Short mmCIF file of C-alpha atoms and ligand atoms in Angstrom, two decimals:
data_model
loop_
_atom_site.label_atom_id
_atom_site.label_comp_id
_atom_site.label_asym_id
_atom_site.label_seq_id
_atom_site.Cartn_x
_atom_site.Cartn_y
_atom_site.Cartn_z
CA MET A 67 18.39 -7.08 18.48
CA THR A 68 15.86 -4.39 19.38
CA ALA A 69 13.87 -3.32 16.37
CA LEU A 70 10.88 -1.13 15.64
CA GLU A 71 8.24 -1.21 12.98
CA ALA A 72 8.50 1.93 10.85
CA ASN A 73 5.89 2.99 8.32
CA ALA A 74 6.54 4.59 4.96
CA ASP A 75 3.34 6.11 3.59
CA GLY A 76 2.64 7.14 0.03
CA LEU A 77 2.06 10.88 -0.08
CA ILE A 78 -1.14 11.31 -2.08
CA GLY A 79 -0.53 12.97 -5.44
CA PRO A 80 -2.24 16.00 -7.06
CA THR A 81 -4.12 13.85 -9.63
CA HIS A 82 -6.01 11.78 -7.02
CA SER A 83 -9.23 10.85 -8.84
CA TYR A 84 -11.95 8.25 -9.26
CA ALA A 85 -11.49 6.75 -12.71
CA GLY A 86 -12.79 3.22 -12.01
CA LEU A 87 -9.52 1.59 -13.01
CA SER A 88 -9.50 -1.52 -10.80
CA PRO A 89 -11.93 -4.35 -11.63
CA GLY A 90 -12.57 -6.46 -8.54
CA ASN A 91 -12.01 -3.47 -6.25
CA LEU A 92 -15.64 -2.66 -5.53
CA ALA A 93 -15.04 0.83 -4.15
CA SER A 94 -13.08 1.82 -7.27
CA SER A 95 -15.93 0.59 -9.52
CA ARG A 96 -18.72 2.10 -7.41
CA ASN A 97 -17.15 5.55 -7.26
CA GLU A 98 -16.10 5.76 -10.90
CA GLY A 99 -16.76 9.24 -12.25
CA GLN A 100 -17.26 10.94 -8.86
CA ALA A 101 -15.40 14.19 -8.24
CA SER A 102 -12.44 13.79 -5.89
CA ASN A 103 -10.82 16.28 -3.54
CA PRO A 104 -7.03 15.87 -3.87
CA ARG A 105 -6.35 18.57 -1.27
CA ALA A 106 -8.48 16.85 1.36
CA ALA A 107 -6.90 13.53 0.36
CA VAL A 108 -3.30 14.63 0.88
CA LEU A 109 -4.14 16.30 4.19
CA GLN A 110 -5.98 13.19 5.43
CA GLY A 111 -2.95 11.08 4.54
CA LEU A 112 -0.57 13.47 6.27
CA ASP A 113 -2.72 13.55 9.40
CA LYS A 114 -2.77 9.76 9.51
CA MET A 115 1.04 9.75 9.25
CA LYS A 116 1.31 12.29 12.08
CA ARG A 117 -1.01 10.21 14.25
CA LEU A 118 1.36 7.24 13.92
CA ALA A 119 4.44 9.39 14.46
CA ASP A 120 2.81 10.84 17.60
CA LEU A 121 2.24 7.30 18.88
CA GLY A 122 6.03 6.82 18.69
CA LEU A 123 6.45 4.85 15.45
CA PRO A 124 9.08 6.08 12.98
CA GLN A 125 7.18 7.50 10.02
CA PHE A 126 8.57 8.12 6.54
CA VAL A 127 7.11 9.74 3.43
CA LEU A 128 7.26 8.23 -0.06
CA PRO A 129 6.84 10.96 -2.70
CA PRO A 130 4.03 10.76 -5.28
CA HIS A 131 4.97 9.82 -8.83
CA GLU A 132 4.98 12.14 -11.81
CA ARG A 133 1.46 12.18 -13.27
CA PRO A 134 0.21 12.55 -15.93
CA ASN A 135 2.90 10.09 -17.02
CA ILE A 136 4.03 11.78 -20.24
CA PRO A 137 6.95 9.37 -20.95
CA PHE A 138 4.46 6.46 -20.87
CA LEU A 139 2.13 8.21 -23.34
CA ARG A 140 5.05 9.12 -25.61
CA SER A 141 6.10 5.45 -25.59
CA LEU A 142 2.67 4.69 -27.10
CA GLY A 143 3.39 7.03 -30.00
CA PHE A 144 1.69 10.23 -28.87
CA GLY A 145 3.89 13.15 -29.85
CA GLY A 146 4.15 16.93 -29.97
CA THR A 147 4.33 19.21 -26.96
CA ASP A 148 3.40 17.75 -23.58
CA ALA A 149 -0.01 19.46 -23.84
CA GLN A 150 -0.55 17.87 -27.27
CA VAL A 151 0.45 14.46 -25.94
CA ILE A 152 -2.27 14.75 -23.29
CA GLU A 153 -4.88 16.02 -25.72
CA ARG A 154 -4.15 13.34 -28.34
CA ALA A 155 -4.05 10.51 -25.80
CA TRP A 156 -7.43 11.50 -24.31
CA LYS A 157 -8.92 11.70 -27.80
CA ASP A 158 -7.55 8.44 -29.25
CA ALA A 159 -6.86 6.23 -26.21
CA PRO A 160 -8.76 7.48 -23.15
CA THR A 161 -8.16 4.28 -21.18
CA PHE A 162 -4.40 4.68 -21.49
CA ALA A 163 -4.69 8.40 -20.75
CA ALA A 164 -6.62 7.71 -17.53
CA ALA A 165 -4.04 5.10 -16.47
CA ALA A 166 -1.30 7.66 -17.07
CA CYS A 167 -2.97 10.04 -14.60
CA SER A 168 -3.63 7.74 -11.65
CA ALA A 169 -2.27 8.73 -8.25
CA SER A 170 -2.22 5.03 -7.29
CA PRO A 171 1.37 5.05 -5.92
CA MET A 172 -0.25 6.43 -2.72
CA TRP A 173 -1.05 2.82 -1.73
CA ALA A 174 2.40 2.00 -0.42
CA ALA A 175 1.37 -1.43 0.87
CA ASN A 176 1.65 -2.36 -2.80
CA ALA A 177 4.99 -0.62 -3.28
CA ALA A 178 7.15 -3.58 -2.32
CA THR A 179 7.57 -6.74 -0.28
CA VAL A 180 9.98 -6.23 2.60
CA THR A 181 12.08 -8.78 4.46
CA PRO A 182 13.72 -7.44 7.64
CA SER A 183 17.34 -8.24 8.41
CA ALA A 184 16.32 -10.63 11.21
CA ASP A 185 14.79 -12.89 8.55
CA SER A 186 17.04 -12.46 5.51
CA ALA A 187 19.87 -14.79 4.56
CA ASP A 188 22.49 -12.03 4.22
CA GLY A 189 21.45 -9.89 7.21
CA ARG A 190 20.30 -6.94 5.06
CA VAL A 191 16.77 -5.54 4.77
CA HIS A 192 15.43 -6.63 1.37
CA PHE A 193 12.88 -4.77 -0.76
CA SER A 194 11.30 -5.97 -3.99
CA PRO A 195 9.13 -3.33 -5.64
CA ALA A 196 5.93 -4.96 -6.86
CA ASN A 197 5.43 -5.21 -10.63
CA LEU A 198 1.64 -4.69 -10.20
CA VAL A 199 1.07 -6.12 -13.69
CA THR A 200 -2.60 -6.93 -13.21
CA ASN A 201 -3.76 -3.33 -13.64
CA LEU A 202 -2.33 -1.09 -16.34
CA HIS A 203 -2.25 2.06 -14.19
CA ARG A 204 -0.42 0.27 -11.40
CA SER A 205 2.10 -1.43 -13.71
CA LEU A 206 3.59 2.04 -14.28
CA GLU A 207 4.80 2.38 -10.69
CA HIS A 208 7.69 0.06 -9.97
CA GLN A 209 10.62 1.97 -11.52
CA GLN A 210 9.87 5.20 -9.66
CA THR A 211 9.11 3.18 -6.52
CA LYS A 212 12.61 1.72 -6.70
CA ARG A 213 14.01 5.22 -7.04
CA ALA A 214 12.12 6.32 -3.92
CA LEU A 215 13.25 3.27 -1.92
CA ASP A 216 16.85 3.83 -3.04
CA ALA A 217 16.57 7.42 -1.76
CA LEU A 218 15.05 6.33 1.55
CA PHE A 219 17.39 3.38 2.16
CA PRO A 220 20.67 4.42 0.53
CA ASP A 221 23.21 2.24 2.35
CA ALA A 222 23.81 -0.88 0.22
CA ALA A 223 25.64 -2.56 3.10
CA ARG A 224 22.39 -2.57 5.10
CA PHE A 225 19.64 -2.43 2.47
CA ALA A 226 19.07 -4.39 -0.75
CA VAL A 227 16.56 -2.69 -3.05
CA HIS A 228 15.91 -5.11 -5.91
CA ASP A 229 14.25 -4.51 -9.25
CA ALA A 230 10.67 -5.71 -9.52
CA LEU A 231 10.09 -9.30 -10.61
CA PRO A 232 9.74 -9.54 -14.42
CA SER A 233 6.52 -7.80 -15.49
CA VAL A 234 4.60 -10.81 -16.77
CA ALA A 235 1.27 -12.25 -15.67
CA HIS A 236 2.98 -15.46 -14.45
CA LEU A 237 4.81 -13.43 -11.83
CA ALA A 238 2.01 -11.00 -10.94
CA ASP A 239 2.98 -9.40 -7.64
CA GLU A 240 1.14 -6.85 -5.46
CA GLY A 241 3.74 -6.43 -2.72
CA ALA A 242 3.21 -6.30 1.02
CA ALA A 243 -0.59 -6.26 0.68
CA ASN A 244 -0.26 -10.04 0.40
CA HIS A 245 2.43 -10.48 3.05
CA VAL A 246 2.12 -10.67 6.83
CA ARG A 247 5.03 -11.11 9.19
CA LEU A 248 4.49 -12.65 12.62
CA CYS A 249 7.13 -12.82 15.33
CA ALA A 250 7.76 -12.82 19.09
CA GLU A 251 9.21 -9.31 18.86
CA HIS A 252 10.09 -7.22 15.82
CA GLY A 253 13.82 -7.95 16.02
CA ALA A 254 13.41 -11.73 16.37
CA GLU A 255 13.21 -14.16 13.47
CA GLY A 256 9.66 -14.24 12.14
CA VAL A 257 7.18 -16.17 10.05
CA ASN A 258 6.62 -14.68 6.61
CA LEU A 259 3.11 -15.47 5.41
CA LEU A 260 2.82 -14.94 1.66
CA VAL A 261 -0.71 -15.17 0.31
CA TRP A 262 -1.35 -15.92 -3.38
CA GLY A 263 -4.52 -16.08 -5.46
CA ARG A 264 -3.67 -18.25 -8.47
CA GLU A 265 -0.95 -20.39 -9.96
CA ALA A 266 0.95 -19.09 -12.97
CA TRP A 267 -0.40 -21.63 -15.45
CA GLU A 268 -3.81 -22.14 -13.88
CA PRO A 269 -6.78 -21.30 -16.14
CA TRP A 270 -8.49 -18.53 -14.16
CA THR A 271 -12.27 -18.54 -14.15
CA GLY A 272 -13.14 -16.17 -11.27
CA PRO A 273 -15.25 -13.06 -11.94
CA PHE A 274 -12.39 -10.80 -10.81
CA PRO A 275 -8.63 -11.09 -11.30
CA ALA A 276 -6.42 -12.87 -8.78
CA ARG A 277 -3.54 -10.42 -8.56
CA GLN A 278 -0.80 -12.52 -6.95
CA THR A 279 0.66 -15.75 -8.26
CA ARG A 280 2.12 -18.49 -6.15
CA GLU A 281 5.26 -18.37 -8.29
CA ALA A 282 5.76 -14.65 -7.54
CA ALA A 283 5.46 -15.33 -3.80
CA GLU A 284 7.99 -18.16 -4.08
CA ALA A 285 10.42 -16.00 -6.04
CA LEU A 286 10.21 -13.20 -3.47
CA ALA A 287 10.96 -15.53 -0.56
CA ARG A 288 13.82 -17.08 -2.55
CA ARG A 289 15.51 -13.85 -3.67
CA HIS A 290 15.23 -12.30 -0.17
CA GLY A 291 16.45 -15.49 1.52
CA ALA A 292 13.42 -15.11 3.80
CA SER A 293 13.25 -17.52 6.72
CA GLY A 294 9.97 -18.91 8.00
CA ALA A 295 8.19 -18.58 4.66
CA VAL A 296 4.63 -19.95 4.66
CA LEU A 297 2.64 -19.82 1.43
CA ALA A 298 -1.15 -19.83 1.65
CA ARG A 299 -3.85 -19.69 -0.96
CA GLN A 300 -6.30 -16.79 -0.78
CA SER A 301 -9.87 -18.11 -0.87
CA LYS A 302 -11.57 -17.96 -4.25
CA ALA A 303 -14.77 -16.87 -2.48
CA ALA A 304 -12.93 -13.89 -0.99
CA ILE A 305 -11.62 -12.78 -4.39
CA ALA A 306 -15.07 -13.22 -5.96
CA GLY A 307 -16.53 -11.11 -3.14
CA GLY A 308 -14.15 -8.20 -3.82
CA THR A 309 -11.02 -9.10 -1.83
CA PHE A 310 -8.51 -7.92 -4.39
CA HIS A 311 -5.66 -8.09 -1.85
CA ASN A 312 -5.34 -10.31 1.22
CA ASP A 313 -4.98 -7.20 3.41
CA VAL A 314 -8.67 -6.46 2.80
CA VAL A 315 -9.52 -9.46 5.03
CA CYS A 316 -6.40 -10.03 7.13
CA VAL A 317 -3.84 -8.13 9.18
CA GLY A 318 -1.17 -9.33 11.58
CA ALA A 319 1.42 -8.02 13.97
CA LEU A 320 3.82 -9.67 16.42
CA ASP A 321 2.22 -12.99 17.45
CA THR A 322 -1.32 -12.11 16.31
CA LEU A 323 -3.12 -12.80 13.04
CA PHE A 324 -6.53 -11.09 12.80
CA HIS A 325 -8.55 -12.31 9.83
CA HIS A 326 -11.93 -13.08 8.34
CA GLN A 327 -13.16 -16.66 8.17
CA LEU A 328 -13.08 -16.55 4.36
CA ALA A 329 -9.54 -15.18 4.00
CA PHE A 330 -7.82 -18.48 3.16
CA GLU A 331 -8.77 -21.45 1.02
CA ASP A 332 -7.58 -23.77 3.81
CA THR A 333 -7.75 -21.98 7.17
CA ALA A 334 -6.81 -24.95 9.35
CA GLY A 335 -3.86 -25.81 7.10
CA THR A 336 -2.68 -22.17 7.08
CA HIS A 337 -2.85 -21.96 10.87
CA ALA A 338 -0.97 -25.25 11.21
CA ALA A 339 1.77 -24.15 8.80
CA ILE A 340 2.22 -20.85 10.69
CA ARG A 341 2.40 -22.70 14.02
CA ALA A 342 5.01 -25.08 12.61
CA ALA A 343 7.15 -22.21 11.26
CA ALA A 344 6.95 -20.03 14.40
CA LYS A 345 10.17 -20.00 16.40
CA GLY A 346 9.94 -18.99 20.07
CA PHE A 347 6.27 -17.99 20.10
CA ASP A 348 2.78 -19.42 19.86
CA PRO A 349 0.79 -17.60 17.20
CA ILE A 350 -2.63 -16.28 18.22
CA PHE A 351 -5.39 -16.40 15.61
CA VAL A 352 -8.28 -13.99 16.02
CA GLU A 353 -10.76 -15.20 13.42
CA VAL A 354 -14.01 -13.35 12.70
CA SER A 355 -16.83 -15.55 11.44
CA GLU A 356 -19.02 -14.92 8.42
CA ALA A 357 -21.97 -14.99 10.84
CA ASP A 358 -20.55 -12.13 12.92
CA LEU A 359 -19.34 -10.13 9.93
CA PRO A 360 -20.45 -11.11 6.42
CA LEU A 361 -17.67 -10.74 3.86
CA ALA A 362 -19.56 -7.88 2.15
CA ASP A 363 -19.48 -5.89 5.40
CA ALA A 364 -15.82 -6.72 5.96
CA ILE A 365 -15.11 -5.22 2.54
CA THR A 366 -17.21 -2.05 2.82
CA SER A 367 -16.09 -1.39 6.42
CA TYR A 368 -12.41 -2.33 5.85
CA LEU A 369 -12.16 -3.62 9.43
CA PHE A 370 -9.18 -5.77 8.44
CA ASN A 371 -7.49 -3.06 6.40
CA SER A 372 -6.57 -1.51 9.71
CA MET A 373 -3.10 -0.95 11.01
CA LEU A 374 -2.32 -3.35 13.84
CA ILE A 375 0.50 -1.76 15.78
CA GLN A 376 2.44 -2.05 18.97
CA VAL A 377 2.53 1.36 20.56
CA PRO A 378 5.97 1.58 22.21
CA GLY A 379 5.67 0.76 25.91
CA GLU A 380 2.27 -0.93 25.60
CA ASP A 381 1.75 -4.69 25.92
CA ARG A 382 -1.43 -5.06 23.93
CA LEU A 383 -1.85 -4.13 20.30
CA THR A 384 -3.76 -1.14 18.91
CA LEU A 385 -5.99 -1.40 15.85
CA ILE A 386 -6.17 1.77 13.73
CA CYS A 387 -9.36 1.44 11.67
CA PRO A 388 -10.88 3.73 9.05
CA THR A 389 -13.97 5.69 10.14
CA GLU A 390 -15.96 3.45 7.75
CA THR A 391 -15.50 0.64 10.31
CA ARG A 392 -17.17 2.79 12.96
CA ASP A 393 -19.98 3.62 10.51
CA ASN A 394 -20.81 -0.05 9.86
CA ALA A 395 -22.82 -1.42 12.81
CA ARG A 396 -21.58 -5.01 12.46
CA ALA A 397 -17.93 -4.13 11.90
CA HIS A 398 -18.04 -1.62 14.75
CA ALA A 399 -19.48 -4.25 17.09
CA VAL A 400 -16.73 -6.72 16.11
CA ALA A 401 -13.98 -4.11 16.56
CA GLU A 402 -15.23 -3.07 19.98
CA ALA A 403 -15.74 -6.70 21.07
CA VAL A 404 -12.20 -7.63 20.02
CA ALA A 405 -10.77 -4.70 21.96
CA SER A 406 -12.82 -5.34 25.10
CA SER A 407 -12.00 -9.04 25.28
CA ASN A 408 -8.87 -10.11 27.09
CA GLY A 409 -7.17 -10.94 23.81
CA PRO A 410 -4.04 -9.48 22.21
CA ILE A 411 -5.78 -6.35 20.85
CA GLY A 412 -6.38 -3.80 23.59
CA ARG A 413 -7.55 -0.68 21.82
CA VAL A 414 -9.27 0.54 18.64
CA GLU A 415 -8.85 3.99 17.12
CA TYR A 416 -10.41 5.48 14.00
CA VAL A 417 -8.83 7.65 11.30
CA ASP A 418 -10.42 9.59 8.45
CA VAL A 419 -8.92 8.54 5.12
CA ARG A 420 -12.22 8.76 3.21
CA GLN A 421 -10.75 10.14 -0.01
CA SER A 422 -8.48 7.10 -0.34
CA MET A 423 -11.17 4.70 0.90
CA ARG A 424 -13.40 5.62 -2.05
CA ASN A 425 -10.77 3.97 -4.24
CA GLY A 426 -10.48 0.94 -1.94
CA GLY A 427 -7.45 2.17 0.00
CA GLY A 428 -7.68 2.02 3.81
CA PRO A 429 -5.16 2.92 6.53
CA ALA A 430 -3.15 -0.26 5.91
CA CYS A 431 -3.05 0.27 2.12
CA LEU A 432 -1.43 3.67 2.55
CA ARG A 433 1.61 2.37 4.40
CA LEU A 434 4.57 0.09 3.80
CA ARG A 435 5.79 -1.51 7.00
CA VAL A 436 9.55 -1.73 7.42
CA VAL A 437 11.03 -3.37 10.51
CA LEU A 438 14.33 -1.65 11.28
CA ASN A 439 16.86 -2.11 14.05
CA GLU A 440 18.49 0.95 15.58
CA ALA A 441 21.45 1.02 13.18
CA GLU A 442 19.15 0.62 10.17
CA LEU A 443 16.82 3.35 11.40
CA ALA A 444 19.83 5.64 11.78
CA ALA A 445 20.90 4.79 8.20
CA ALA A 446 17.50 5.69 6.68
CA ASN A 447 17.22 9.08 4.97
CA ALA A 448 16.27 11.48 7.80
CA ASN A 449 15.00 14.09 5.30
CA MET A 450 12.13 11.76 4.44
CA ARG A 451 11.14 11.15 8.06
CA LEU A 452 7.95 12.86 9.21
CA THR A 453 8.58 15.35 12.01
CA ASP A 454 6.11 17.99 13.20
CA GLU A 455 8.01 20.48 11.04
CA LEU A 456 7.79 18.29 7.93
CA HIS A 457 4.12 17.60 8.59
CA GLY A 458 3.54 21.36 8.79
CA ALA A 459 5.55 22.10 5.65
CA LEU A 460 3.83 19.37 3.62
CA SER A 461 0.38 20.47 4.79
CA VAL A 462 1.07 24.02 3.59
CA TRP A 463 2.55 22.63 0.36
CA GLY A 464 -0.53 20.45 -0.31
CA ALA A 465 -2.98 23.21 0.55
CA THR A 466 -1.11 25.55 -1.81
CA TRP A 467 -0.74 23.33 -4.87
CA TYR A 468 -3.63 20.84 -4.81
CA ARG A 469 -7.12 21.38 -6.20
CA ASP A 470 -10.11 20.84 -3.96
CA GLU A 471 -12.14 19.31 -6.76
CA LEU A 472 -11.07 17.09 -9.61
CA LYS A 473 -13.40 15.39 -12.08
CA VAL A 474 -12.14 12.68 -14.43
CA ALA A 475 -12.56 15.13 -17.34
CA ASP A 476 -10.20 17.57 -15.56
CA LEU A 477 -7.36 15.03 -15.91
CA ALA A 478 -7.14 16.14 -19.57
CA ASP A 479 -6.48 19.75 -18.55
CA PRO A 480 -2.87 20.61 -19.48
CA ALA A 481 -2.81 23.09 -16.57
CA LEU A 482 -3.00 20.10 -14.22
CA LEU A 483 0.33 18.86 -15.62
CA ASP A 484 1.96 22.22 -14.84
CA GLU A 485 0.48 22.31 -11.33
CA SER A 486 1.55 18.76 -10.70
CA ARG A 487 5.11 19.36 -11.87
CA GLY A 488 5.32 22.59 -9.90
CA ALA A 489 4.20 20.75 -6.77
CA LEU A 490 6.62 17.85 -7.27
CA ASP A 491 9.53 20.14 -8.07
CA GLU A 492 8.98 22.00 -4.80
CA LEU A 493 8.53 18.70 -2.98
CA THR A 494 11.97 17.49 -4.05
CA SER A 495 13.50 20.53 -2.36
CA ILE A 496 11.39 20.08 0.79
CA LEU A 497 12.53 16.44 1.01
CA GLY A 498 16.10 17.14 -0.13
CA LEU A 499 15.83 14.76 -3.06
CA GLY A 500 17.89 16.84 -5.48
CA SER A 501 16.73 18.09 -8.84
CA ASP A 502 16.77 14.86 -10.85
CA PHE A 503 14.37 12.68 -8.90
CA TYR A 504 11.53 12.82 -11.44
CA PRO A 505 11.77 12.15 -15.21
CA PHE A 506 10.52 15.69 -16.01
CA GLN A 507 13.41 17.11 -13.96
CA ARG A 508 15.89 15.12 -16.03
CA ASP A 509 14.56 16.25 -19.46
O1 SUG B 729 -4.92 -1.38 -6.52
N1 SUG B 729 -7.16 1.30 -6.18
C1 SUG B 729 -6.09 0.49 -5.63
C2 SUG B 729 -6.28 0.33 -4.14
C3 SUG B 729 -5.11 -0.35 -3.49
C4 SUG B 729 -5.36 -0.75 -2.09
N2 SUG B 729 -4.22 -1.36 -1.53
C5 SUG B 729 -4.24 -2.39 -0.65
N3 SUG B 729 -5.31 -3.11 -0.43
N4 SUG B 729 -3.13 -2.71 -0.07
C6 SUG B 729 -6.02 -0.85 -6.33
O2 SUG B 729 -7.08 -1.39 -6.68
C7 SUG B 729 -8.27 2.59 -7.94
C8 SUG B 729 -7.89 3.72 -8.88
C9 SUG B 729 -9.08 4.25 -9.64
O3 SUG B 729 -10.05 3.52 -9.87
O4 SUG B 729 -9.02 5.44 -10.06
C10 SUG B 729 -7.06 1.83 -7.41
O5 SUG B 729 -6.08 1.70 -8.10
#
C-alpha cells in the first residue's frame, strides 16, 4: 500500500536551557551553564518543521511537557505552594530541581520506537514510548509522551500506543534514536535495525553510559510483532567517543544506510544480517571512514544526525544537515562528496537548529518518524498537523510567551512557572487538546 513518512517534532518548551544533564553527550557537558535563548530555539524548531512540510512530508507537532515538573518535586517530599516547592527543591536538591526543569521532550527521536503497519503482526502502527531511564531528567517524559501520542493517534483500531517498557536499567530504552527502518518503499515490509549498547547483566566499564540494552530492543520487537528485526551492537569506541545514541553516527531511509565506520561493533556482520533480512530490495551501505571523517568530527558536526528523506516525486534522497555540518570542513567535504556522487543521496540542505544542537540535539533528534498509509494519515489528529496557519500561530505564540535569555539560575524563578503554564494553557487551545492535557490543568 502507498505510504508516506510523516514527522512528529517536539515543540521546544519555554524552559530550554543548558544544565549539563547528560554525561556522555559532549555538547551538553561543554555548554553547561551557558545562557540559552528559548525563543530562538522554538522558532528554529518551527522553521525546520515548516521546511519539511513545504517539501511535501506530513508534519505533526508534539507539545512540550509541563516544566518545572512540580508533581515530580512534590513526590520527593517538597511541599507548600508551587513557588515554595521550587525554592525548597533548588535549595536542598538542586540536581533534582534542574532535572525537573529540562525541556528535553523536544528530542522526539527519543519519544518512542515506532513500527509501521506494514511490519507489525496485527496490521496496526505500534508505538512504545521510551522509558529513558539512563538520565533522570529524561526518565520523567514517558507518561506525558504517551498522552501526546494518544492525542495524535487516537484510533485504537489503527494505532497501538503502549506504555513504556518497565523503568529499570535492565530495560533501558531510548526510542527511535536507536532504530532504523530500511525498505524498498515506505509501504512495503521493511528491515527493523535495532541498535543496543550493552546487555542487561553485563558489567559496564565504559567511560560513558550505554543507554540501550539488548533486552529492551528484543522486547520492543517482540511486543510490536515487528518483522525483519535485526539487532546490532553499537561500537564501544563510538560510545566512549561521545555517541550516546546510534543516530549520532548513523541514519537510514528506504534502501540506504548512511553511517560512520565506527558505528557498529561488527560492521560486516551487521551488513550481512540486514542483507539477509531485506525482502525485495538490496540494501545500499554508504560508509564513511575514520580517515575521511574522524569520529570526533562526526560528533561535533552531526553529519549523521541529519534527516534522510525522500522528497515526494524525487528518486534520490535528500540529506537535511545542521549548519554545524557546513561549518566543519571535513564533514562538509564528505556531505558534498556523497551528494555529488552517483549514489542514492542526491542533495544536501542545511538547517539552523543551533539552540538544540548545543544540547546535542540535531535535526534528526527533533523528529519522530512515523510511516503512515493514506487511511492512517487521515486518522491522525489534524489539529496537530503543521499547516502554514499553524506555523504562523505557533510562531506568534512562542515569540509572545518565551524569554530570549535563560540562565540556569533563572530556572528557580517562580515567574517562569507561571509563564510556562500560561504558554502551555494557550497551546492546548491552539492545538485543540482540551483543558485537561497537562497535570496542572487537572489540579
Ligand atoms: O538525551 N540532551 C539530549 C539530546 C538528545 C538527542 N537525541 C538524539 N540523539 N536522538 C540527551 O542527551 C541535554 C540537556 C541538558 O544538558 O540540559 C540533553 O538532555
